[in-house]
Amino acid sequence: MIRTPPLIISSKTTRITGPLTANGQIDFLKAVEEWSYPPEFTTDDNGFRILTRLFGNCGEAAGMDEFRRVQKYEKLGLDPKIPPTMTLPREPREIVKDHFKAIGEKPPDDALKNLCNRPWTLDDFPILADWVKECDVPLDAVAETVRKPIFLPPLLQEEESFIAGNPQNLAGLLIPDVSATRTLGRLFQARAMNRIAQGNIDGAIDDKLTQLRLGRQLEPRAFVVQYLTGIAIQGSGYDIGFAVNSKHPPTKEQLLRLLDGIDKLPPRMSLSGLVEFERYFSLSVAQEVMHGRSMYGDSINPTFAMNFFNRRCNWNIVFRRVNELYDAVQESPPRTKYHAILSVKPSPSDQILRKLTPNGRAEILADQLIQQTPAFDRFEDEAKRSACLENIQRLTLAILLYRAENGKLPDGNWTEKIDPYLGKEPEKYFRCPTIAIPDGETTYALVQYDTKIPDDPDMILLVELAAPVPLDKAVVSVTDLRGRKGIGGVHRGGMNVGFRSGAVRYVSDKTKDDEFLPMLGVQR
């Protein structure tokens, strides 16, 4: 009941057998670095390295402690003594908020939101004159860094574990400047909206592609926080609608350039890659608890994790159970074994009996660790929703290309008419990856409007249907949309939508009529 079997380092327990620290523990941080850092990580092929050299620490990382700041520079092959040469511009909405705060007034309704979602000029926001004048040089420099082959931040170790010679608990890692990438995305979004208002469609397309590429660059070699940040940045990029200035509509050549740019975005990260990063994360946490150094948040009982049981349980079982979960995630949906592992919840009497043996105590601790693993089904849904958003973006651009050549939107079998603008395999863009769709069918429908309704770039062009229909019948009426009949249902809580402006975005089921109906050209 008290004999504790030693941990056997193997592929079934620790997953990897090295590298090891001086005291014989797995160095999961070094393992992740060896696995994820490509050879060009410390060269100027890594855009993040150039970003750091130009702008130093950004966002939350601006307050980074000196140990991590030096570590960051050294891992990127930079001299920490050389100061940055440029400063990122502030977000326009922060400038506007500060202005109204200084004069004791509240910003006009939607003013802050419109800076990123509607074309704007200095007539609308004269206080942004200096921003418009000064933003181009630093933002163009950022755009160059994003166009590099990789854009990869280093993983930074805590000073405490470094001094003690202990392996880094990946739960305590700092990934520098990830929050700042959200700010970068909003900066490009705001500049794109200003460029559209001025008729600079080419510049707006450049900003849209930069934002999409930035988001896609964050996906590979990523933990969950980077992965979700990358998806969010891409979503904001797809929301840039450039066909909203009637005086400067996009040309056929500009639309083709945007489509080509989307084709050349970096590949998406697979779920298996994300799972492997998070596996190392969980195993490093288990190793920390095993040696009594730290816990995984407050969810593991400190008495259990830090005192008696963690030193007198069969840790081979703990590690094997964690690995079993991550192996089960890799199975194809519905992942029956994965959900069965997550759903194990022993009764109180079982818990008492399990505490009596090293194996039972290991099962209890494994259950607690497993309950803290990420919700991989949700992340897969997010990835599929993002891929669906890209499909609708391509279809929306193809429809706008048809209009640029024919002077009107396609009618009849619109799916067939836009095929020439979708490349060699057009049928794949009509399939949302979230559900199985039979050949010759789609869940994307073109909205049919009464000719009496004036054309408005903010009107919905494409919607998602709740169930697949034949390609030649993929249309929906405004009447059905007003009643929200037959739409949505593919993604949790909402649907992806394409607009006549060229923007695409996720529209929640909870969107109220006073916001939804204007998207159909209907005023309540």
XYZ file of C-alpha atoms in Angstrom:
524
model
C 0.000 0.000 0.000
C 2.899 2.405 0.482
C 5.597 1.046 -1.860
C 6.045 3.473 -4.723
C 7.205 2.010 -8.072
C 9.887 4.174 -9.726
C 8.972 6.094 -12.866
C 10.228 4.327 -15.982
C 11.065 6.911 -18.652
C 9.692 5.572 -21.927
C 7.494 6.424 -24.911
C 4.445 5.129 -23.010
C 5.027 7.316 -19.972
C 7.014 10.486 -20.668
C 6.477 10.161 -24.454
C 10.110 11.176 -25.018
C 13.264 9.937 -23.316
C 15.280 13.128 -23.614
C 16.780 15.634 -23.432
C 17.380 15.258 -19.711
C 18.349 17.786 -17.057
C 21.324 17.217 -14.770
C 19.036 15.591 -12.186
C 17.631 13.126 -14.727
C 14.265 14.730 -15.473
C 12.784 15.304 -18.933
C 13.421 18.822 -20.226
C 10.142 19.322 -22.073
C 10.997 22.933 -22.957
C 14.128 21.884 -24.848
C 12.200 19.064 -26.481
C 9.561 21.490 -27.779
C 12.273 23.867 -28.994
C 14.125 21.093 -30.809
C 10.888 19.951 -32.389
C 9.450 23.338 -33.322
C 12.364 25.704 -34.002
C 13.392 25.404 -37.666
C 17.041 25.972 -38.701
C 16.285 29.546 -39.821
C 14.793 30.480 -36.423
C 17.717 32.762 -35.496
C 18.110 34.301 -38.973
C 16.204 37.055 -40.723
C 14.022 34.425 -42.335
C 12.184 34.583 -39.000
C 9.994 37.672 -39.200
C 9.517 37.748 -35.426
C 13.276 38.214 -35.037
C 13.138 41.302 -37.260
C 10.049 42.575 -35.425
C 11.914 42.343 -32.117
C 14.988 44.070 -33.501
C 12.862 46.924 -34.891
C 10.318 47.399 -32.091
C 11.673 45.627 -28.994
C 9.010 44.314 -26.617
C 5.397 45.001 -27.566
C 2.074 44.840 -25.756
C 2.140 43.032 -22.423
C 5.747 42.038 -23.067
C 6.734 45.705 -22.716
C 6.779 45.108 -18.953
C 8.771 41.890 -19.229
C 11.377 41.290 -16.522
C 15.019 41.669 -17.517
C 15.807 37.964 -17.271
C 13.207 37.075 -19.860
C 13.989 40.093 -22.045
C 17.648 39.063 -22.317
C 16.625 35.434 -22.856
C 14.269 36.486 -25.660
C 16.979 38.433 -27.485
C 19.587 35.740 -27.063
C 17.283 32.985 -28.309
C 16.610 35.075 -31.404
C 20.328 35.670 -31.945
C 20.087 39.385 -31.115
C 22.153 41.635 -28.853
C 19.935 42.736 -25.930
C 22.086 45.853 -25.479
C 21.074 47.307 -28.848
C 17.852 49.346 -28.449
C 14.951 49.105 -30.926
C 14.941 51.584 -33.804
C 11.175 52.064 -34.282
C 7.976 52.472 -32.288
C 4.636 50.895 -33.137
C 1.769 53.361 -33.594
C -1.008 53.347 -31.049
C -4.368 51.888 -31.938
C -6.601 54.647 -33.368
C -9.458 53.699 -31.074
C -7.213 54.266 -28.038
C -6.315 57.713 -29.355
C -9.998 58.532 -29.858
C -10.935 57.204 -26.404
C -8.218 59.292 -24.745
C -9.331 62.387 -26.661
C -12.933 62.160 -25.499
C -11.837 61.297 -21.980
C -9.645 64.420 -21.911
C -12.554 66.662 -22.911
C -14.949 64.901 -20.553
C -17.246 63.496 -23.245
C -18.349 60.043 -24.343
C -17.324 58.882 -27.852
C -20.237 58.782 -30.349
C -22.078 55.482 -30.668
C -20.170 52.952 -32.802
C -17.323 55.423 -33.390
C -14.660 53.138 -31.948
C -16.047 50.062 -33.682
C -16.258 51.856 -37.039
C -12.530 52.571 -37.048
C -11.935 48.906 -37.862
C -15.186 48.024 -39.634
C -16.191 51.040 -41.731
C -14.295 53.311 -44.144
C -13.285 56.492 -42.385
C -11.478 59.733 -43.230
C -9.942 62.573 -41.265
C -13.236 64.430 -41.714
C -14.699 61.769 -39.413
C -11.722 61.666 -37.028
C -9.568 64.804 -37.386
C -7.704 63.890 -34.194
C -6.100 61.000 -36.119
C -4.232 63.291 -38.540
C -0.862 62.568 -36.922
C -1.615 58.821 -36.824
C -2.398 58.730 -40.543
C 0.763 60.665 -41.306
C 3.045 58.543 -39.128
C 1.616 55.006 -39.358
C 2.831 53.971 -42.820
C 6.546 53.536 -42.097
C 6.206 51.269 -39.029
C 3.245 49.294 -40.427
C 4.999 48.722 -43.736
C 7.992 47.438 -41.761
C 5.718 45.044 -39.856
C 4.198 43.872 -43.151
C 7.683 42.957 -44.366
C 8.325 40.856 -41.255
C 5.043 38.990 -41.719
C 5.998 38.110 -45.301
C 9.084 36.225 -44.120
C 9.021 32.388 -44.345
C 8.314 32.031 -40.609
C 7.114 34.319 -37.823
C 7.976 32.439 -34.664
C 8.491 33.815 -31.122
C 10.791 32.015 -28.686
C 9.547 30.209 -25.580
C 10.867 31.878 -22.436
C 11.838 30.089 -19.231
C 11.138 31.348 -15.729
C 14.166 32.619 -13.795
C 13.308 30.486 -10.764
C 13.478 27.175 -12.650
C 16.596 28.309 -14.507
C 18.497 29.106 -11.290
C 17.354 25.890 -9.609
C 18.356 23.793 -12.624
C 14.873 22.312 -12.785
C 13.055 21.631 -16.045
C 10.635 24.382 -16.996
C 6.980 23.693 -16.265
C 5.359 24.539 -19.614
C 2.354 25.926 -17.720
C 4.629 28.809 -16.669
C 6.039 29.581 -20.106
C 5.877 33.096 -21.474
C 5.278 33.406 -25.215
C 6.281 37.029 -25.835
C 4.206 39.537 -27.774
C 1.364 37.169 -28.668
C -1.155 39.673 -27.279
C 0.546 42.367 -29.350
C -0.247 40.478 -32.550
C -3.941 41.174 -31.901
C -3.020 44.846 -31.728
C -1.078 44.557 -34.989
C -4.114 43.014 -36.643
C -6.344 45.898 -35.526
C -3.781 48.447 -36.757
C -3.834 46.954 -40.262
C -7.619 46.730 -40.149
C -7.923 50.417 -39.240
C -5.468 51.484 -41.939
C -7.294 49.361 -44.523
C -10.571 51.113 -43.705
C -8.902 54.513 -44.077
C -7.317 53.475 -47.380
C -10.647 52.236 -48.731
C -12.248 55.599 -47.930
C -9.469 57.302 -49.888
C -9.859 54.963 -52.868
C -6.557 53.176 -52.224
C -7.969 49.692 -52.871
C -4.564 48.170 -53.623
C -3.259 49.369 -50.254
C -6.344 47.986 -48.488
C -5.837 44.598 -50.169
C -2.215 44.620 -48.995
C -3.370 45.280 -45.422
C -6.000 42.534 -45.596
C -3.447 40.011 -46.873
C -0.938 41.086 -44.203
C -3.510 40.492 -41.474
C -4.499 37.097 -42.891
C -0.863 36.065 -43.203
C -0.075 37.243 -39.666
C -2.894 35.095 -38.290
C -1.828 32.090 -40.342
C 1.819 32.498 -39.279
C 0.810 32.097 -35.633
C -0.883 28.725 -36.174
C 2.077 26.390 -36.896
C 4.209 25.171 -33.983
C 1.676 26.608 -31.547
C 0.177 26.065 -28.144
C -3.534 26.750 -27.738
C -3.130 30.462 -26.916
C -1.205 31.127 -30.137
C -3.499 28.925 -32.174
C -6.686 30.702 -31.104
C -5.055 34.121 -31.466
C -4.094 33.260 -35.040
C -7.650 32.187 -35.887
C -9.085 35.376 -34.344
C -6.708 37.608 -36.334
C -7.672 35.848 -39.558
C -11.344 36.320 -38.752
C -10.800 40.080 -38.402
C -8.886 40.085 -41.692
C -11.696 38.377 -43.581
C -14.050 41.022 -42.166
C -12.338 43.753 -44.220
C -14.770 44.634 -47.016
C -13.076 46.636 -49.760
C -16.038 46.975 -52.189
C -17.795 49.603 -50.074
C -16.612 52.775 -51.793
C -18.911 53.247 -54.790
C -16.491 55.802 -56.270
C -13.652 53.272 -56.250
C -14.983 49.733 -56.792
C -12.326 46.998 -56.946
C -11.202 46.064 -60.437
C -11.026 42.557 -61.838
C -7.232 42.658 -61.514
C -7.423 43.660 -57.855
C -9.901 40.894 -57.043
C -7.689 38.331 -58.784
C -4.659 39.606 -56.839
C -6.509 39.126 -53.568
C -7.547 35.602 -54.512
C -3.965 34.801 -55.478
C -2.731 36.175 -52.137
C -5.156 33.960 -50.230
C -3.937 30.960 -52.248
C -0.372 31.708 -51.117
C -1.075 31.939 -47.380
C 0.958 29.546 -45.180
C -0.707 26.155 -44.572
C -2.982 25.694 -41.603
C -1.834 23.773 -38.555
C -3.334 20.316 -38.223
C -5.094 19.222 -35.050
C -2.406 16.568 -34.574
C 0.258 19.263 -34.305
C -1.716 21.169 -31.679
C -2.342 17.934 -29.766
C 1.377 17.155 -29.610
C 2.256 20.579 -28.211
C -0.444 20.279 -25.581
C 0.665 16.707 -24.748
C 4.104 18.020 -23.810
C 2.379 20.755 -21.803
C 0.376 18.237 -19.725
C 3.308 15.865 -19.250
C 5.512 18.682 -17.994
C 2.807 19.636 -15.476
C 2.634 16.000 -14.307
C 6.401 15.971 -13.836
C 6.208 19.155 -11.762
C 3.547 17.720 -9.474
C 5.485 14.462 -9.175
C 8.462 16.363 -7.759
C 6.305 18.555 -5.503
C 7.324 21.837 -7.141
C 4.038 23.254 -8.364
C 0.422 22.524 -9.193
C -1.719 22.896 -12.269
C -3.651 25.912 -11.027
C -6.051 25.577 -8.109
C -7.962 22.670 -9.601
C -5.676 20.009 -8.094
C -6.114 19.729 -4.365
C -2.858 21.035 -2.835
C -2.874 18.464 -0.001
C -3.160 15.683 -2.540
C -0.767 17.063 -5.082
C 1.992 18.488 -2.931
C 2.335 16.305 0.139
C 1.730 12.617 0.693
C 0.054 11.191 -2.385
C 2.280 12.654 -5.072
C 5.303 10.907 -3.518
C 3.523 7.632 -2.891
C 1.655 6.876 -6.080
C 2.511 4.971 -9.236
C 3.519 7.783 -11.562
C 3.883 5.365 -14.453
C 0.081 5.124 -14.412
C -0.350 8.916 -14.297
C 1.855 9.477 -17.338
C 0.342 6.551 -19.252
C -3.199 7.821 -18.601
C -2.313 11.304 -19.857
C -0.798 9.820 -23.009
C -3.833 7.611 -23.568
C -6.003 10.720 -23.622
C -3.821 12.486 -26.192
C -3.611 9.344 -28.316
C -7.409 9.109 -28.249
C -7.724 12.718 -29.473
C -5.929 11.702 -32.674
C -8.705 9.257 -33.560
C -11.326 10.244 -36.104
C -14.608 11.731 -34.834
C -16.709 10.954 -32.859
C -13.657 10.007 -30.712
C -15.583 7.622 -28.492
C -12.552 6.603 -26.432
C -11.488 10.233 -25.878
C -14.903 11.202 -24.501
C -15.073 8.039 -22.412
C -11.772 8.951 -20.723
C -12.983 12.477 -20.014
C -16.290 11.291 -18.599
C -14.815 9.042 -15.885
C -16.077 10.337 -12.521
C -15.748 7.777 -9.698
C -18.167 7.889 -6.781
C -17.016 9.184 -3.335
C -16.784 5.624 -2.002
C -14.595 4.605 -4.950
C -12.344 7.584 -4.230
C -11.786 6.433 -0.645
C -10.828 2.931 -1.722
C -8.550 4.189 -4.478
C -6.544 6.259 -2.016
C -5.382 3.097 -0.266
C -2.909 1.964 -2.960
C -0.239 3.647 -5.087
C -2.107 2.609 -8.241
C -5.404 4.002 -6.959
C -3.810 7.271 -5.909
C -2.242 7.516 -9.363
C -5.659 7.075 -10.975
C -7.091 9.919 -8.875
C -4.278 12.297 -9.757
C -4.467 11.286 -13.440
C -8.197 12.056 -13.434
C -7.502 15.529 -12.075
C -4.807 16.220 -14.672
C -6.983 14.932 -17.509
C -9.851 17.208 -16.513
C -7.571 20.213 -17.124
C -6.681 19.318 -20.713
C -7.940 21.604 -23.500
C -11.331 21.041 -25.129
C -9.964 19.689 -28.392
C -13.396 19.222 -29.959
C -13.967 22.939 -29.543
C -10.599 23.834 -31.069
C -11.276 21.569 -34.023
C -14.640 23.281 -34.470
C -12.890 26.665 -34.409
C -10.423 25.513 -37.067
C -13.209 24.178 -39.291
C -15.239 27.355 -38.845
C -12.174 29.358 -39.883
C -11.643 27.130 -42.946
C -15.336 27.581 -43.788
C -14.904 31.349 -43.494
C -12.088 31.134 -46.047
C -14.353 29.132 -48.385
C -17.021 31.839 -48.199
C -14.354 34.489 -48.788
C -13.310 32.758 -52.003
C -16.903 32.327 -53.160
C -17.685 35.966 -52.355
C -14.660 37.147 -54.339
C -15.633 34.870 -57.254
C -19.137 36.377 -57.289
C -17.659 39.893 -57.257
C -15.368 38.876 -60.129
C -18.397 37.696 -62.084
C -20.071 41.043 -61.425
C -16.931 42.940 -62.494
C -16.969 41.112 -65.855
C -20.729 40.957 -66.454
C -22.055 44.042 -64.740
C -24.455 42.065 -62.545
C -24.562 39.351 -59.932
C -24.951 35.763 -61.194
C -28.452 34.361 -61.398
C -29.795 30.887 -62.054
C -27.153 28.268 -61.282
C -24.694 30.714 -59.739
C -22.393 27.963 -58.488
C -21.650 26.897 -62.050
C -21.187 30.451 -63.319
C -18.440 31.280 -60.798
C -16.492 28.011 -61.283
C -13.993 29.664 -63.676
C -12.843 31.980 -60.879
C -12.157 29.189 -58.358
C -9.234 27.329 -59.930
C -8.853 23.681 -60.859
C -10.959 22.193 -58.049
C -13.868 24.606 -57.542
C -16.120 22.023 -55.904
C -14.000 21.917 -52.732
C -14.875 25.523 -51.882
C -18.594 24.683 -51.749
C -18.045 22.219 -48.887
C -17.993 23.350 -45.267
C -15.497 21.048 -43.503
C -17.653 20.873 -40.372
C -20.092 18.296 -41.754
C -20.118 15.554 -44.383
C -21.639 16.913 -47.598
C -22.638 14.613 -50.485
C -21.097 15.162 -53.908
C -22.981 17.746 -55.925
C -24.370 19.510 -52.858
C -23.440 22.509 -50.727
C -24.431 24.377 -47.580
C -23.680 27.816 -49.064
C -26.596 29.734 -50.599
C -26.841 32.943 -52.611
C -29.404 35.433 -51.319
C -32.103 36.399 -53.832
C -33.273 39.993 -53.425
C -36.247 41.814 -54.843
C -35.008 44.208 -57.540
C -36.747 47.031 -55.663
C -34.274 46.763 -52.794
C -31.339 49.162 -53.458
C -27.914 47.550 -53.712
C -25.994 48.070 -50.496
C -22.477 46.721 -49.793
C -23.550 45.885 -46.237
C -26.238 43.474 -47.482
C -25.733 39.728 -47.106
C -24.609 37.977 -50.279
C -24.019 34.402 -49.092
C -25.316 32.489 -46.083
C -24.859 29.023 -44.646
C -27.752 26.587 -44.753
C -28.644 24.214 -41.938
C -28.643 21.243 -44.345
C -26.999 20.542 -47.727
C -28.882 21.227 -50.978
C -28.032 20.500 -54.655
C -25.591 23.013 -56.123
C -28.132 24.208 -58.695
C -30.677 24.983 -55.948
C -28.361 26.833 -53.552
C -30.442 29.990 -53.169
C -32.442 31.482 -50.319
C -35.022 34.263 -50.300
C -35.050 37.375 -48.164
C -38.394 36.212 -46.767
C -36.795 33.015 -45.439
C -33.845 34.961 -44.082
C -36.119 37.373 -42.236
C -37.666 34.394 -40.495
C -34.244 32.757 -40.215
C -35.648 29.594 -41.786
C -33.275 26.898 -42.979
C -30.082 28.856 -42.281
C -27.237 28.277 -39.838
C -27.027 25.151 -37.754
C -23.684 23.956 -39.114
C -21.534 25.821 -36.573
C -22.238 26.182 -32.899
C -24.179 29.328 -32.114
C -24.173 30.988 -35.524
C -23.163 30.963 -39.179
C -20.550 32.375 -41.526
C -21.853 35.049 -43.892
C -20.489 36.806 -46.980
C -21.411 40.421 -47.790
C -21.593 42.383 -51.035
C -18.702 44.469 -49.766
C -16.408 41.444 -49.972
C -16.315 41.100 -46.178
C -17.090 37.774 -44.529
C -17.787 37.224 -40.855
C -19.407 34.993 -38.270
C -22.937 36.098 -37.329
C -24.251 34.826 -34.021
C -27.703 33.273 -33.677
C -28.230 35.790 -30.882
C -27.928 38.759 -33.256
C -31.059 40.838 -32.708
C -33.396 41.841 -35.538
C -32.492 45.529 -35.326
C -28.962 44.527 -36.349
C -29.752 41.521 -38.577
C -32.546 42.953 -40.747
C -30.455 45.880 -42.098
C -28.065 43.230 -43.433
C -30.986 42.223 -45.697
C -31.753 45.753 -46.804
C -34.788 45.775 -44.543
C -35.516 48.556 -42.075
C -37.791 47.678 -39.163
